[in-house]
CSV table of C-alpha atoms in Angstrom, one decimal:
chain,number,residue,atom,x,y,z
A,1,MET,CA,15.3,-132.7,-40.4
A,2,THR,CA,18.0,-130.3,-39.6
A,3,PRO,CA,21.5,-131.5,-38.7
A,4,GLN,CA,22.5,-131.7,-35.0
A,5,ASN,CA,24.4,-128.4,-35.1
A,6,GLU,CA,21.3,-126.6,-36.4
A,7,LEU,CA,18.8,-127.5,-33.7
A,8,ARG,CA,16.7,-124.6,-32.4
A,9,LEU,CA,16.9,-123.9,-28.7
A,10,LEU,CA,13.3,-123.6,-27.5
A,11,PRO,CA,12.2,-120.9,-25.1
A,12,TRP,CA,11.3,-123.4,-22.4
A,13,SER,CA,13.1,-126.0,-20.3
A,14,GLY,CA,12.4,-129.7,-20.2
A,15,THR,CA,12.5,-131.9,-17.1
A,16,ASP,CA,15.1,-131.0,-14.5
A,17,GLY,CA,15.6,-127.7,-16.2
A,18,LYS,CA,17.4,-129.2,-19.2
A,19,PRO,CA,17.2,-127.3,-22.5
A,20,CYS,CA,14.7,-128.4,-25.2
A,21,TYR,CA,15.6,-128.3,-28.9
A,22,LEU,CA,13.5,-128.5,-32.1
A,23,SER,CA,14.7,-130.2,-35.3
A,24,THR,CA,12.7,-129.2,-38.3
A,25,ASP,CA,13.0,-127.8,-41.8
A,26,ASP,CA,9.8,-125.9,-41.5
A,27,SER,CA,10.4,-122.5,-39.9
A,28,GLY,CA,6.7,-121.8,-40.2
A,29,GLY,CA,5.5,-125.0,-38.7
A,30,TYR,CA,3.4,-125.2,-35.5
A,31,MET,CA,6.2,-125.7,-33.1
A,32,SER,CA,8.4,-123.0,-34.6
A,33,ARG,CA,5.4,-120.5,-34.5
A,34,LEU,CA,4.7,-121.6,-30.9
A,35,ALA,CA,8.3,-121.0,-29.9
A,36,ASP,CA,8.3,-117.6,-31.7
A,37,ASN,CA,5.1,-116.6,-29.9
A,38,ILE,CA,6.5,-117.7,-26.5
A,39,GLU,CA,9.7,-115.8,-27.1
A,40,ALA,CA,7.7,-112.6,-27.9
A,41,VAL,CA,5.7,-113.0,-24.7
A,42,GLN,CA,8.9,-113.5,-22.7
A,43,LEU,CA,10.6,-110.4,-24.2
A,44,GLY,CA,7.4,-108.4,-23.5
A,45,MET,CA,7.2,-109.6,-19.9
A,46,ALA,CA,10.9,-108.7,-19.4
A,47,ALA,CA,10.3,-105.2,-20.7
A,48,ASP,CA,7.3,-104.8,-18.4
A,49,LEU,CA,9.3,-106.1,-15.5
A,50,GLY,CA,12.0,-103.5,-16.2
A,51,GLU,CA,9.4,-100.8,-15.7
A,52,GLN,CA,8.1,-102.4,-12.4
A,53,VAL,CA,11.6,-102.6,-11.1
A,54,SER,CA,12.2,-98.9,-11.8
A,55,ALA,CA,9.1,-98.1,-9.9
A,56,VAL,CA,10.0,-100.2,-6.9
A,57,LEU,CA,13.6,-98.8,-6.8
A,58,GLY,CA,12.1,-95.3,-6.9
A,59,ASP,CA,9.7,-96.0,-4.1
A,60,ARG,CA,11.3,-95.0,-0.8
A,61,GLY,CA,8.7,-97.1,1.0
A,62,ALA,CA,9.7,-100.3,-0.7
A,63,GLY,CA,11.1,-102.8,1.7
A,64,PRO,CA,13.7,-105.5,1.4
A,65,GLU,CA,11.0,-108.0,0.5
A,66,ASP,CA,9.9,-105.9,-2.4
A,67,VAL,CA,13.5,-105.6,-3.7
A,68,ARG,CA,14.1,-109.3,-3.2
A,69,ARG,CA,11.0,-110.2,-5.1
A,70,MET,CA,12.0,-107.9,-8.0
A,71,VAL,CA,15.5,-109.4,-8.1
A,72,THR,CA,14.0,-112.9,-8.2
A,73,GLU,CA,11.7,-112.0,-11.0
A,74,LEU,CA,14.5,-110.2,-12.9
A,75,THR,CA,16.7,-113.3,-12.6
A,76,GLY,CA,14.0,-115.4,-14.3
A,77,ALA,CA,13.4,-112.8,-17.0
A,78,LEU,CA,17.1,-112.5,-17.7
A,79,ARG,CA,17.4,-116.3,-18.0
A,80,ASP,CA,14.5,-116.2,-20.5
A,81,VAL,CA,15.9,-113.3,-22.5
A,82,LEU,CA,19.4,-114.9,-22.7
A,83,ARG,CA,17.8,-118.1,-24.0
A,84,VAL,CA,16.0,-116.2,-26.7
A,85,ALA,CA,19.1,-114.3,-27.6
A,86,ASN,CA,21.2,-117.5,-27.8
A,87,SER,CA,18.5,-119.2,-29.9
A,88,ARG,CA,18.0,-116.3,-32.3
A,89,GLY,CA,21.8,-115.8,-32.6
A,90,HIS,CA,22.2,-119.4,-33.5
A,91,LEU,CA,19.3,-119.2,-36.1
A,92,LEU,CA,21.0,-116.1,-37.7
A,93,ALA,CA,24.3,-117.9,-37.9
A,94,VAL,CA,22.7,-121.0,-39.5
A,95,SER,CA,20.7,-118.9,-42.1
A,96,GLU,CA,23.9,-116.9,-43.0
A,97,ARG,CA,25.7,-120.2,-43.7
A,98,HIS,CA,22.9,-121.4,-46.0
A,99,SER,CA,22.6,-118.1,-47.9
């Protein structure tokens, strides 16, 4: 198992919104691959959401409810993207220390 400072932050939250971590030496294992796939989906959804937000902001007929919904969705997407960035940044730092 990996040492405490080398745990992988997973792209989902546990109970009460607490972060989940994975301890494994197998970067190709089931949970690692699952986390990689979920991160890819989250990043893709954030990119799609960016296009939707641009469309809503360019629509003069969009009301405050539309903008509020977009801001709410953007907040969630930003939280996911930041979690992915933190996790991947940590993984890069760990791999550099071991090379």
